Structures are given as structure tokens and as C-alpha cells.
Short mmCIF file of C-alpha atoms and ligand atoms in Angstrom, two decimals:
data_model
loop_
_atom_site.label_atom_id
_atom_site.label_comp_id
_atom_site.label_asym_id
_atom_site.label_seq_id
_atom_site.Cartn_x
_atom_site.Cartn_y
_atom_site.Cartn_z
CA MET K 1 244.20 46.57 210.35
CA SER K 2 245.29 44.06 207.77
CA GLY K 3 243.44 41.15 206.23
CA ALA K 4 245.27 38.56 208.30
CA ILE K 5 242.84 36.65 210.46
CA GLN K 6 243.51 34.46 213.45
CA ARG K 7 241.27 31.45 213.64
CA SER K 8 241.21 28.79 216.26
CA HIS K 9 242.25 25.40 215.00
CA ALA K 10 239.76 23.44 217.02
CA THR K 11 236.73 22.35 215.04
CA GLU K 12 233.38 23.26 216.48
CA THR K 13 229.91 21.90 215.99
CA ARG K 14 227.15 24.28 215.10
CA GLU K 15 223.46 23.86 214.63
CA VAL K 16 222.61 24.95 211.12
CA LEU K 17 219.63 24.97 208.83
CA ARG K 18 220.50 23.42 205.54
CA ALA K 19 218.34 22.86 202.48
CA TYR K 20 218.57 19.73 200.35
CA ARG K 21 217.18 20.27 196.91
CA VAL K 22 216.12 17.45 194.65
CA THR K 23 214.31 17.24 191.35
CA LEU K 24 211.07 15.29 191.51
CA ASP K 25 209.71 12.77 189.02
CA PRO K 26 206.02 12.80 189.96
CA THR K 27 203.41 10.63 188.26
CA PRO K 28 200.77 12.56 186.28
CA ASP K 29 198.35 12.17 189.18
CA GLN K 30 200.91 13.44 191.67
CA GLU K 31 201.81 16.29 189.36
CA SER K 32 198.23 17.51 189.34
CA MET K 33 198.16 17.26 193.12
CA LEU K 34 201.31 19.37 193.32
CA ALA K 35 199.71 21.96 191.03
CA GLN K 36 196.57 21.86 193.17
CA HIS K 37 198.58 22.53 196.33
CA ALA K 38 200.42 25.39 194.66
CA GLY K 39 197.06 26.83 193.60
CA ALA K 40 195.71 26.54 197.15
CA ALA K 41 198.81 28.27 198.55
CA ARG K 42 198.40 31.10 196.05
CA TRP K 43 194.73 31.43 196.95
CA ALA K 44 195.53 31.49 200.66
CA PHE K 45 198.27 34.11 200.25
CA ASN K 46 195.95 36.35 198.26
CA HIS K 47 193.14 35.83 200.75
CA ALA K 48 195.39 36.84 203.65
CA LEU K 49 196.87 39.79 201.78
CA ALA K 50 193.41 41.04 200.82
CA ALA K 51 192.44 41.09 204.51
CA LYS K 52 195.53 43.15 205.34
CA VAL K 53 195.08 45.55 202.45
CA ASP K 54 191.45 46.00 203.45
CA ALA K 55 192.44 46.92 207.02
CA HIS K 56 195.08 49.32 205.69
CA GLU K 57 192.52 51.01 203.42
CA ARG K 58 190.07 51.39 206.31
CA TRP K 59 192.83 53.02 208.34
CA LYS K 60 193.67 55.42 205.52
CA THR K 61 190.02 56.40 205.08
CA ALA K 62 189.59 57.02 208.81
CA VAL K 63 192.73 59.18 208.91
CA ALA K 64 191.56 61.15 205.88
CA GLU K 65 188.22 61.81 207.55
CA LEU K 66 189.91 63.15 210.67
CA VAL K 67 192.20 65.35 208.62
CA ALA K 68 189.18 66.69 206.72
CA ALA K 69 187.61 67.51 210.09
CA GLY K 70 190.61 69.67 210.92
CA VAL K 71 192.85 67.34 212.91
CA PRO K 72 196.54 67.68 212.03
CA GLU K 73 197.70 64.70 209.93
CA GLU K 74 200.38 63.52 212.35
CA ALA K 75 197.88 63.44 215.21
CA ALA K 76 195.25 61.74 213.08
CA ARG K 77 197.68 58.96 212.16
CA LYS K 78 198.49 58.37 215.80
CA LYS K 79 194.87 58.42 216.87
CA ILE K 80 193.43 55.89 214.43
CA LYS K 81 194.18 52.28 215.27
CA VAL K 82 193.21 49.50 212.93
CA LEU K 83 194.33 45.94 213.57
CA VAL K 84 195.90 44.36 210.53
CA PRO K 85 194.95 40.70 210.83
CA GLY K 86 197.76 38.14 211.09
CA LYS K 87 197.83 34.40 210.48
CA GLN K 88 195.86 33.34 213.56
CA VAL K 89 193.07 35.84 213.06
CA ILE K 90 192.74 35.12 209.35
CA GLN K 91 192.76 31.38 209.88
CA LYS K 92 190.06 31.54 212.50
CA ALA K 93 187.87 33.79 210.39
CA LEU K 94 188.31 31.55 207.38
CA ASN K 95 187.38 28.41 209.29
CA ALA K 96 183.95 29.88 209.91
CA VAL K 97 183.24 30.65 206.26
CA LYS K 98 185.28 28.19 204.23
CA GLY K 99 182.39 25.81 203.44
CA ASP K 100 182.72 22.13 202.53
CA ASP K 101 181.78 20.74 199.15
CA ARG K 102 181.61 17.21 200.54
CA LYS K 103 178.55 18.27 202.52
CA GLY K 104 177.27 20.62 199.86
CA ILE K 105 178.07 23.72 201.95
CA ASP K 106 179.18 26.61 199.80
CA GLY K 107 181.83 29.01 201.11
CA ALA K 108 185.08 30.83 200.46
CA CYS K 109 187.03 27.64 199.63
CA PRO K 110 184.80 24.55 199.90
CA TRP K 111 187.62 22.47 198.33
CA TRP K 112 190.02 23.05 201.25
CA HIS K 113 190.01 19.37 202.31
CA THR K 114 191.60 18.26 199.01
CA VAL K 115 194.96 19.75 199.99
CA SER K 116 197.21 19.65 203.04
CA THR K 117 196.28 22.23 205.64
CA TYR K 118 199.95 23.23 205.79
CA ALA K 119 199.70 24.66 202.28
CA PHE K 120 197.28 27.22 203.72
CA GLN K 121 199.15 27.85 206.94
CA SER K 122 202.51 28.53 205.37
CA ALA K 123 200.90 30.84 202.80
CA PHE K 124 199.31 32.83 205.65
CA LEU K 125 202.74 33.06 207.27
CA ASP K 126 204.29 34.18 203.99
CA ALA K 127 201.70 36.94 203.74
CA ASP K 128 202.57 38.00 207.32
CA MET K 129 206.26 38.08 206.39
CA ALA K 130 205.66 40.04 203.20
CA TRP K 131 203.61 42.61 205.10
CA LYS K 132 206.19 42.86 207.86
CA ALA K 133 209.05 43.20 205.38
CA TRP K 134 207.29 46.10 203.70
CA LEU K 135 206.47 47.75 207.03
CA ASP K 136 209.98 47.31 208.44
CA SER K 137 211.53 48.58 205.25
CA LEU K 138 209.27 51.62 205.35
CA THR K 139 210.15 52.46 208.94
CA GLY K 140 213.86 51.77 208.52
CA ARG K 141 213.98 48.69 210.73
CA ARG K 142 214.93 46.52 207.78
CA LYS K 143 218.32 46.87 206.11
CA GLY K 144 219.01 46.74 202.44
CA ARG K 145 216.91 47.48 199.44
CA ARG K 146 213.50 48.97 199.84
CA VAL K 147 210.76 46.36 199.92
CA GLY K 148 207.66 47.30 197.97
CA TYR K 149 204.02 46.99 198.94
CA PRO K 150 203.11 43.29 198.88
CA ARG K 151 201.56 42.21 195.62
CA PHE K 152 198.92 39.63 194.88
CA LYS K 153 200.05 36.39 193.28
CA LYS K 154 198.77 35.74 189.81
CA LYS K 155 198.27 32.38 188.20
CA GLY K 156 200.76 31.80 185.41
CA ARG K 157 202.73 34.86 186.50
CA SER K 158 203.89 34.02 190.00
CA ARG K 159 205.98 30.99 190.74
CA ASP K 160 204.00 27.86 191.58
CA SER K 161 205.14 26.82 195.01
CA PHE K 162 203.98 25.73 198.44
CA ARG K 163 205.53 24.71 201.73
CA LEU K 164 204.55 21.82 203.97
CA HIS K 165 205.47 21.36 207.63
CA HIS K 166 204.98 18.37 209.88
CA ASP K 167 205.14 17.24 213.45
CA VAL K 168 208.86 16.55 213.90
CA LYS K 169 208.10 13.88 216.49
CA ARG K 170 206.02 11.90 213.99
CA PRO K 171 207.62 12.91 210.71
CA THR K 172 205.44 12.68 207.62
CA ILE K 173 208.07 14.32 205.44
CA ARG K 174 210.92 11.86 205.04
CA PRO K 175 212.92 9.88 202.50
CA ALA K 176 211.17 6.51 202.10
CA THR K 177 214.10 5.15 200.09
CA THR K 178 217.08 6.83 198.47
CA ARG K 179 214.84 7.53 195.48
CA ARG K 180 211.46 8.21 197.03
CA LEU K 181 210.42 11.18 199.13
CA LEU K 182 207.36 10.81 201.32
CA LEU K 183 205.17 13.91 201.39
CA PRO K 184 202.03 14.39 203.47
CA ARG K 185 198.80 14.07 201.43
CA ILE K 186 200.72 13.60 198.19
CA GLY K 187 202.40 10.30 199.04
CA GLU K 188 205.72 8.85 197.95
CA VAL K 189 207.14 10.81 195.05
CA ARG K 190 210.01 9.44 193.02
CA THR K 191 213.03 11.69 192.95
CA HIS K 192 215.22 12.29 189.94
CA ASP K 193 218.29 12.74 192.14
CA SER K 194 219.39 10.48 194.94
CA LEU K 195 218.35 11.28 198.50
CA LYS K 196 221.60 9.84 199.88
CA ARG K 197 222.92 13.15 201.17
CA LEU K 198 219.65 13.93 202.88
CA LYS K 199 219.58 10.50 204.49
CA ALA K 200 223.16 10.94 205.66
CA ALA K 201 222.24 14.24 207.27
CA LEU K 202 219.32 12.65 209.11
CA GLY K 203 221.47 9.78 210.30
CA ARG K 204 225.04 10.84 211.05
CA ARG K 205 224.40 14.49 211.71
CA SER K 206 221.20 13.80 213.65
CA GLY K 207 219.29 16.13 211.39
CA VAL K 208 215.60 16.84 211.78
CA ILE K 209 213.46 17.76 208.80
CA GLN K 210 211.68 21.05 209.43
CA SER K 211 209.72 21.58 206.25
CA VAL K 212 209.67 20.98 202.53
CA THR K 213 209.14 23.59 199.84
CA ILE K 214 207.86 22.31 196.53
CA ALA K 215 208.19 24.57 193.51
CA ARG K 216 207.80 24.36 189.80
CA GLY K 217 210.70 25.55 187.67
CA GLY K 218 210.12 25.41 183.93
CA HIS K 219 208.69 21.97 183.24
CA ARG K 220 209.99 20.33 186.41
CA TRP K 221 209.05 20.18 190.05
CA TYR K 222 211.64 20.55 192.80
CA ALA K 223 211.57 19.76 196.47
CA SER K 224 213.76 21.67 198.88
CA VAL K 225 213.93 19.86 202.22
CA LEU K 226 214.96 22.05 205.12
CA VAL K 227 216.96 20.22 207.78
CA ARG K 228 218.14 21.40 211.18
CA GLU K 229 221.40 19.56 211.73
CA GLN K 230 224.61 19.52 213.75
CA MET K 231 227.40 20.54 211.49
CA LEU K 232 231.06 20.24 212.10
CA MET K 233 232.67 23.55 211.25
CA PRO K 234 236.15 22.58 210.14
CA ALA K 235 239.30 24.62 210.62
CA PRO K 236 241.12 25.70 207.48
CA THR K 237 243.32 23.07 205.87
CA ARG K 238 247.06 23.56 205.55
CA ALA K 239 246.64 24.33 201.85
CA GLN K 240 244.03 26.97 202.64
CA GLN K 241 246.27 28.53 205.26
CA ALA K 242 249.20 28.57 202.89
CA ALA K 243 247.06 30.29 200.25
CA GLY K 244 246.00 32.93 202.79
CA THR K 245 243.61 35.65 201.72
CA VAL K 246 242.05 36.11 198.32
CA GLY K 247 240.41 39.36 197.29
CA VAL K 248 237.49 39.11 194.92
CA ASP K 249 236.21 41.94 192.77
CA LEU K 250 232.82 41.05 191.40
CA GLY K 251 231.32 41.64 188.17
CA VAL K 252 231.65 44.54 185.84
CA HIS K 253 234.01 43.49 183.09
CA SER K 254 234.35 39.89 184.17
CA MET K 255 232.49 37.56 186.51
CA ALA K 256 235.22 38.05 189.06
CA ALA K 257 238.80 39.25 189.30
CA LEU K 258 240.98 37.69 192.00
CA SER K 259 243.84 39.37 193.81
CA THR K 260 246.07 36.56 192.49
CA GLY K 261 245.70 38.17 189.08
CA GLU K 262 243.30 35.58 187.77
CA ILE K 263 240.28 36.83 185.87
CA ILE K 264 237.23 34.61 185.71
CA PRO K 265 235.38 35.53 182.55
CA ASN K 266 231.77 36.54 182.59
CA PRO K 267 229.60 33.61 181.59
CA ARG K 268 227.27 36.07 179.87
CA VAL K 269 224.50 33.58 180.25
CA LYS K 270 221.89 36.11 179.35
CA ALA K 271 223.57 37.27 176.17
CA ARG K 272 224.18 33.72 175.04
CA HIS K 273 220.60 32.71 175.60
CA ALA K 274 219.06 35.89 174.24
CA PRO K 275 218.70 34.83 170.56
CA ALA K 276 216.97 31.55 171.40
CA LEU K 277 214.77 33.28 173.94
CA ALA K 278 213.85 36.04 171.51
CA LYS K 279 212.98 33.47 168.87
CA ALA K 280 210.86 31.46 171.27
CA SER K 281 209.00 34.50 172.54
CA ARG K 282 208.30 35.69 168.99
CA ALA K 283 206.93 32.26 168.14
CA TYR K 284 204.80 32.41 171.27
CA ALA K 285 203.47 35.86 170.42
CA ARG K 286 202.36 34.62 166.99
CA THR K 287 200.21 31.80 168.33
CA VAL K 288 196.45 32.04 168.79
CA LYS K 289 195.21 32.49 172.33
CA GLY K 290 193.86 29.29 173.85
CA SER K 291 195.31 27.09 171.11
CA ARG K 292 197.28 23.91 171.59
CA ARG K 293 200.24 25.41 169.75
CA ARG K 294 200.25 28.32 172.15
CA GLU K 295 200.53 25.93 175.07
CA GLN K 296 203.43 24.17 173.34
CA ALA K 297 205.15 27.48 172.64
CA ARG K 298 204.61 28.57 176.24
CA ARG K 299 206.24 25.39 177.53
CA ARG K 300 209.20 25.81 175.22
CA LEU K 301 209.71 29.38 176.37
CA ALA K 302 209.46 28.38 180.02
CA ARG K 303 212.02 25.63 179.50
CA LEU K 304 214.48 28.08 177.96
CA HIS K 305 214.06 30.56 180.79
CA HIS K 306 214.55 27.78 183.26
CA ARG K 307 217.70 26.48 181.56
CA GLU K 308 219.19 29.96 181.62
CA ALA K 309 218.49 30.24 185.33
CA THR K 310 220.04 26.87 186.16
CA ARG K 311 223.18 27.58 184.09
CA ARG K 312 223.69 30.88 185.86
CA SER K 313 223.22 29.28 189.21
CA THR K 314 225.70 26.51 188.43
CA GLY K 315 228.37 29.02 187.40
CA LEU K 316 227.97 30.94 190.65
CA HIS K 317 228.13 27.80 192.74
CA HIS K 318 231.36 26.74 191.04
CA LEU K 319 232.94 30.10 191.76
CA THR K 320 231.89 30.30 195.41
CA LYS K 321 232.91 26.74 196.17
CA ARG K 322 236.32 27.29 194.61
CA LEU K 323 236.84 30.43 196.67
CA ALA K 324 235.64 28.88 199.91
CA THR K 325 237.79 25.76 199.54
CA GLY K 326 240.92 27.35 198.07
CA TRP K 327 241.75 30.06 200.60
CA ALA K 328 241.55 30.62 204.35
CA VAL K 329 239.97 34.05 203.97
CA VAL K 330 237.75 35.24 201.15
CA ALA K 331 237.57 39.02 200.99
CA VAL K 332 234.75 40.70 199.11
CA GLU K 333 233.47 44.18 198.72
CA ASP K 334 230.29 45.09 200.52
CA LEU K 335 228.71 45.95 197.24
CA ASP K 336 225.58 48.04 197.32
CA VAL K 337 223.94 46.04 194.60
CA ALA K 338 220.80 48.08 194.63
CA GLY K 339 222.85 51.23 194.10
CA LEU K 340 224.91 49.78 191.29
CA ILE K 341 222.04 48.51 189.24
CA ARG K 342 219.70 51.35 190.06
CA SER K 343 218.41 52.71 186.82
CA ALA K 344 220.52 55.34 185.14
CA LYS K 345 217.39 57.16 184.04
CA GLY K 346 217.62 59.76 186.77
CA THR K 347 214.73 62.05 187.55
CA VAL K 348 212.60 64.49 185.55
CA ASP K 349 214.60 67.45 186.86
CA LYS K 350 217.92 65.78 186.39
CA PRO K 351 217.84 63.18 183.61
CA GLY K 352 220.61 60.59 183.65
CA ARG K 353 223.43 60.38 181.16
CA ARG K 354 224.34 57.43 178.96
CA VAL K 355 221.18 55.58 179.92
CA ARG K 356 221.40 52.95 177.16
CA GLN K 357 225.03 52.09 177.82
CA LYS K 358 224.47 51.87 181.52
CA SER K 359 221.45 49.62 181.18
CA GLY K 360 223.62 47.27 179.13
CA LEU K 361 226.12 47.36 181.96
CA ASN K 362 223.33 46.68 184.43
CA ARG K 363 222.46 43.56 182.51
CA SER K 364 225.95 42.13 182.84
CA ILE K 365 226.12 43.02 186.54
CA LEU K 366 222.87 41.20 187.07
CA ASP K 367 224.33 38.20 185.27
CA VAL K 368 226.77 37.78 188.16
CA SER K 369 224.40 38.77 191.01
CA PRO K 370 226.89 39.88 193.71
CA GLY K 371 224.28 39.55 196.43
CA GLU K 372 223.92 35.86 195.66
CA VAL K 373 227.71 35.39 195.60
CA ARG K 374 227.89 36.99 199.02
CA ARG K 375 225.06 34.82 200.36
CA GLN K 376 226.69 31.63 199.12
CA LEU K 377 230.09 32.65 200.48
CA ASP K 378 228.52 33.34 203.86
CA TYR K 379 227.54 29.72 204.38
CA LYS K 380 230.11 27.92 202.24
CA THR K 381 233.07 29.48 204.04
CA GLY K 382 231.62 27.97 207.21
CA TRP K 383 231.38 24.55 205.62
CA TYR K 384 234.90 24.53 204.26
CA GLY K 385 236.88 26.08 207.09
CA SER K 386 237.40 29.51 205.61
CA THR K 387 236.16 32.91 206.73
CA ILE K 388 234.67 35.82 204.87
CA ALA K 389 236.04 39.34 205.12
CA ILE K 390 234.14 42.40 204.00
CA LEU K 391 235.49 45.65 202.67
CA ASP K 392 233.67 48.78 203.79
CA ARG K 393 231.47 49.91 200.94
CA PHE K 394 232.85 53.43 201.18
CA TYR K 395 236.43 52.36 200.61
CA PRO K 396 237.37 53.39 197.06
CA SER K 397 238.90 50.05 196.07
CA SER K 398 238.85 50.77 192.37
CA LYS K 399 240.29 54.28 192.67
CA THR K 400 243.19 53.39 194.93
CA CYS K 401 246.54 52.22 193.62
CA SER K 402 247.38 48.81 195.07
CA GLY K 403 251.07 49.60 194.66
CA CYS K 404 251.51 52.92 196.44
CA GLY K 405 248.09 53.65 197.92
CA GLY K 406 247.64 56.81 195.87
CA ARG K 407 244.16 57.88 194.83
CA LYS K 408 243.11 58.33 191.27
CA PRO K 409 239.86 60.25 190.92
CA ASN K 410 237.46 60.33 187.96
CA LEU K 411 237.82 56.78 186.88
CA THR K 412 235.43 55.73 184.15
CA LEU K 413 234.14 52.22 183.80
CA SER K 414 235.45 51.94 180.25
CA GLU K 415 239.08 52.08 181.44
CA ARG K 416 240.22 48.50 181.71
CA VAL K 417 243.80 49.12 182.79
CA PHE K 418 244.67 50.96 185.96
CA ILE K 419 247.68 53.19 185.43
CA CYS K 420 249.00 54.97 188.50
CA THR K 421 250.17 58.49 187.85
CA ILE K 422 252.26 58.44 191.03
CA CYS K 423 254.20 55.16 190.99
CA GLY K 424 253.58 54.06 187.42
CA LEU K 425 251.85 50.79 188.29
CA SER K 426 249.91 49.33 185.39
CA MET K 427 247.43 46.58 186.14
CA ASP K 428 244.01 45.32 185.11
CA CYS K 429 241.72 47.59 187.08
CA ASP K 430 239.56 44.80 188.46
CA VAL K 431 242.65 42.95 189.69
CA ASN K 432 243.89 46.19 191.25
CA ALA K 433 240.58 46.48 193.08
CA ALA K 434 240.77 42.82 194.16
CA VAL K 435 244.23 43.39 195.66
CA ASN K 436 242.89 46.35 197.65
CA ILE K 437 239.95 44.27 198.80
CA ALA K 438 242.27 41.50 200.00
CA ARG K 439 244.39 44.00 201.87
CA PHE K 440 241.78 46.16 203.57
CA ALA K 441 238.81 43.88 204.11
CA VAL K 442 237.94 43.07 207.72
CA ALA K 443 236.80 39.71 209.00
CA SER K 444 233.08 39.55 209.42
CA ASP K 445 231.03 37.83 212.03
CA ARG K 446 228.65 35.55 210.25
CA GLY K 447 225.78 37.62 208.97
CA GLU K 448 227.04 40.91 210.38
CA THR K 449 228.50 43.46 208.06
CA LEU K 450 231.14 45.62 209.63
CA ASN K 451 233.11 48.46 208.18
CA ALA K 452 236.81 49.08 208.60
CA ARG K 453 236.35 50.65 212.01
CA GLY K 454 234.33 47.76 213.30
CA ALA K 455 231.07 49.67 213.38
CA SER K 456 227.93 48.47 211.71
CA VAL K 457 227.49 49.92 208.26
CA ARG K 458 224.91 52.62 207.90
CA PRO K 459 221.55 51.54 206.62
CA SER K 460 221.31 52.28 202.93
CA HIS K 461 218.49 54.77 203.32
CA LEU K 462 220.79 57.14 205.20
CA GLN K 463 223.36 57.27 202.47
CA VAL K 464 224.14 60.72 201.28
CA GLY K 465 225.17 61.97 197.91
CA ARG K 466 222.71 59.91 196.00
CA PRO K 467 219.62 61.96 195.25
CA ASP K 468 217.85 59.25 193.29
CA ALA K 469 218.16 56.89 196.22
CA LEU K 470 216.74 59.43 198.60
CA MET K 471 213.84 60.09 196.32
CA ARG K 472 212.79 56.49 196.60
CA GLU K 473 212.65 56.69 200.36
CA ASP K 474 209.58 58.91 200.42
CA PRO K 475 206.96 56.95 202.32
CA PRO K 476 203.94 56.08 200.21
CA GLU K 477 200.75 57.85 201.15
CA GLY K 478 199.04 56.41 204.17
CA GLY K 479 202.04 55.39 206.19
CA PRO K 480 202.33 52.39 208.42
CA PRO K 481 199.25 51.06 210.16
CA GLN K 482 199.36 49.30 213.50
CA HIS K 483 201.05 46.01 214.02
CA SER K 484 198.98 42.89 214.38
CA ASP K 485 199.39 40.37 217.16
CA ALA K 486 200.48 37.56 214.89
CA LEU K 487 203.12 39.59 213.11
CA ALA K 488 205.46 39.52 216.03
CA SER K 489 204.96 35.90 216.98
CA SER K 490 205.52 32.69 215.00
CA THR K 491 208.31 33.19 212.53
CA PRO K 492 208.89 30.34 210.09
CA THR K 493 212.13 28.46 210.25
ZN1 ZN J 501 250.71 53.89 192.61
#
């Protein structure tokens, strides 16, 4: 099957969830309220997670006791049932013990009334999701990279953020003007960017605000407003159709190589920012704990980290928009990112080779983040009338000659030019891979990854020939406890 894709010319309307992100300009009072909400959300997440971990520990202890009494382990695991509490259960239990400092009643969180109740509720949901993601990943229900055991959030370490919902019939999250966003409990917050696009979505596209996520990034606060809206999915333009398919090879030597022969250089954001970051972190390390200078140095460091992150994100957005608007079909490799960047260290029995070199390579791969490129392409192609095509991850795109189809084994990553020993083709090896990707990728249903035969790709944990990957799939001691009632119900939008 070739990369040519038939697409109906009629435009269709689709209901989509779209986030509108704006920078906030809060007053000092509002800023402390935002921080307070973020603190409450962190507290609530940790509270909920602690309840789950506690249940899990009780289950493990009970199983261990049975095993000690002579019951086979498998049977013991099946026999012991412990309910891991979900959002509803935790919320109800907390209501009884939370206290109220307005009435002088001490409790778990007597300050609860100072923040929106949604800050608690969404944190409980997040804890449910984190637990479920770990459990599903453990039992193989969840695709992709292994998800670790949920961790507690730490002040100053974890990102400050919280999510607020509202009753969509009587919206309390809405743009008051093009420059002011109304938030429940916090009030009207001035925005640094215009809310015009958000207002347009609410008007013309009959969008409905679902929730708002507020997060701190560096020294600024951002609001991401999630809107359910009717979106017109356009057909490809004539220019896009004329351009046809573009194959994209992501990120080893360059940010991307296109099948047209164009090479988009690696922004190397990390490398460029490294000296300034190193300097700032040294300065920070030299300051005295608790001093005013330390706080200044911390802020400076955070700003640098933040700037690096925004630059990287801008570069990726430019690339994905250009691809989605310039061609009718964007073909990418179904890159197993986790596999590519997996540490080269190897295992004790079989230590890895060229660990230093490979970790340098890992850094530049991470600079481009193929997973993020793929995610952006998934929705942007829909917006701009193009489609995404995925190449089976087992297709050796970099080892195959794009001229004659011959295979060239034992390719090392340091070889920049692909020279075919059969037909004599000589081409940049990333471009050669991009041409193969354009030719052999298969159109993908939105969100579904298919291989060349149209079957779903195998889950990564079943991959063979990668001992280090298999080693990581050993279930941690204890194993999965029982599901809670709330885990299955109420998923956030
Ligand atoms: Zn050849």
C-alpha cells in the first residue's frame, strides 16, 4: 500500500476539546490566592494518595500473613480484598474530619473554606487517575511507557497548579472582557494576552467552557481554559493536495529531515542555555539557606528554566504547524521514544557500551521530543485539512535504500550519509529515512496507531529482542490491589 490517501472533500463538523492558554497578570493579592489554591490542590492530592497507599500497604501485609501461614502466594493475592478509596469515598471521609477554623474546630484542613472546593475535587480526581494509570500500566491495559508508582507532590519541587470546574449552565469561569478572565473565588484576573480567540470560540463555534487549569511557570501564572466546541474540519487546500505527502524523520542529527530533502536544524535549546543555567545554579548553590539572596537566585534560575522550556515549545509548534498546513499528508515514524532514550547503561550482567556518547545523543533527542511532535500533529492535521500517516515502528526506514529498496545492515548513528552498496545512491541518511517514511507510512485513524498491515501495534511490553525493556516489566512486589468504585466512574474531561 502506498502513502496516497483518499480524503473526502466535504468539510465536516466535529466536537472537539480545545485548550486556550493565556498568561495572567494577577494583582499581588490574587497571586497569593493562586498560590493558596495550588497549595490546597497539592495537599488534597497527597491526602488522597496517602489513603490509597495505606490501603495498598494493608493489602500487602494481609497477603504476606497468609503466605506465612502456608497459603500459596497466587491464592493469597486473590483471596485478600482491600478497597482502595476513590474520590467519593475520600471526599466523604474528609468532610467528617476537616474541621473549620472559623468556628475554632480543629481538623485535617480547617482552612478549606478559603479556597474553591473544585481545587480539592480535581486533585482527588488526579490522584484517582494517577493510581489508575499505574495499575493499568502494571497489568498491561495501558499502552506506552511504563507508569511508575504515584509519587507525593512536594512544595517547591512539584509544579504549582490547580484545576477549577463550574456549572456549565451558570458559568463562573468566563472572559469578562477581552482582557479579564473571571475565575470562581479568585475574581476577575487581568490577562497578559487577549482573550479574543477564546471569546470567538464561545460565540461563533458555540463553545462551552469545561474547566480552567491554572499553573505557575517560572515567575508567571498561566490559565489554560478547556472548551468543548464545534469545529469545522476543513478539507485539504489545493496547495496541500498539490504538495501531497511529506515524510518526516525526527530528531537525531537534526530536528527533522523532510522527504523533500530539506533539513530543519536542531535548535539545540538545551545546549545553548546550558552555560547560563550552569552559572545560575552555581550562584544559587553558593547562597546561604533562607537568605534573601537565595530567594533572588532561585527566581533567576526558575526564569531561565522557564525560558528554555518556552523556546523549545515554540520551535516545535512552528514545525508542526508548517507540516500540517503545507502538505495533505504528514507521514511520521511511530517512534518508540521510550526505547530510543532508554539509558544506555545496560544491566549489571551486561553493561552497555558507549554510555557517555549515547547519553549525549539522548539529550539531543529529548530536545526535539518526538512524542510531543506526534501529539501536536495529531490535532493540527485535523485543524488544517491534512491527515497523519504512521510508519510501522518495525519498518527499518533508516536501513532501507530509498532508491532501490535494498537493505543495509549494521548502520551506525555516526554515519551521516547513506551510501547504497547495491544501486550507488548517496543521500543524507535522515532524508533517506524520510523518503521511506513518506512512501510506506499508512494513514492513521485519529488516535489509533496502525502498522503496515492495518493491525494495531503490539503493546511495548511485548516487544522482543530488548532485554533491558523486559527487565523493567517485572511487577513491583505486592502486585495490583482491587479496584475502587470511584476509579471506574467519573473521568475528567
Ligand atoms: Zn539502493
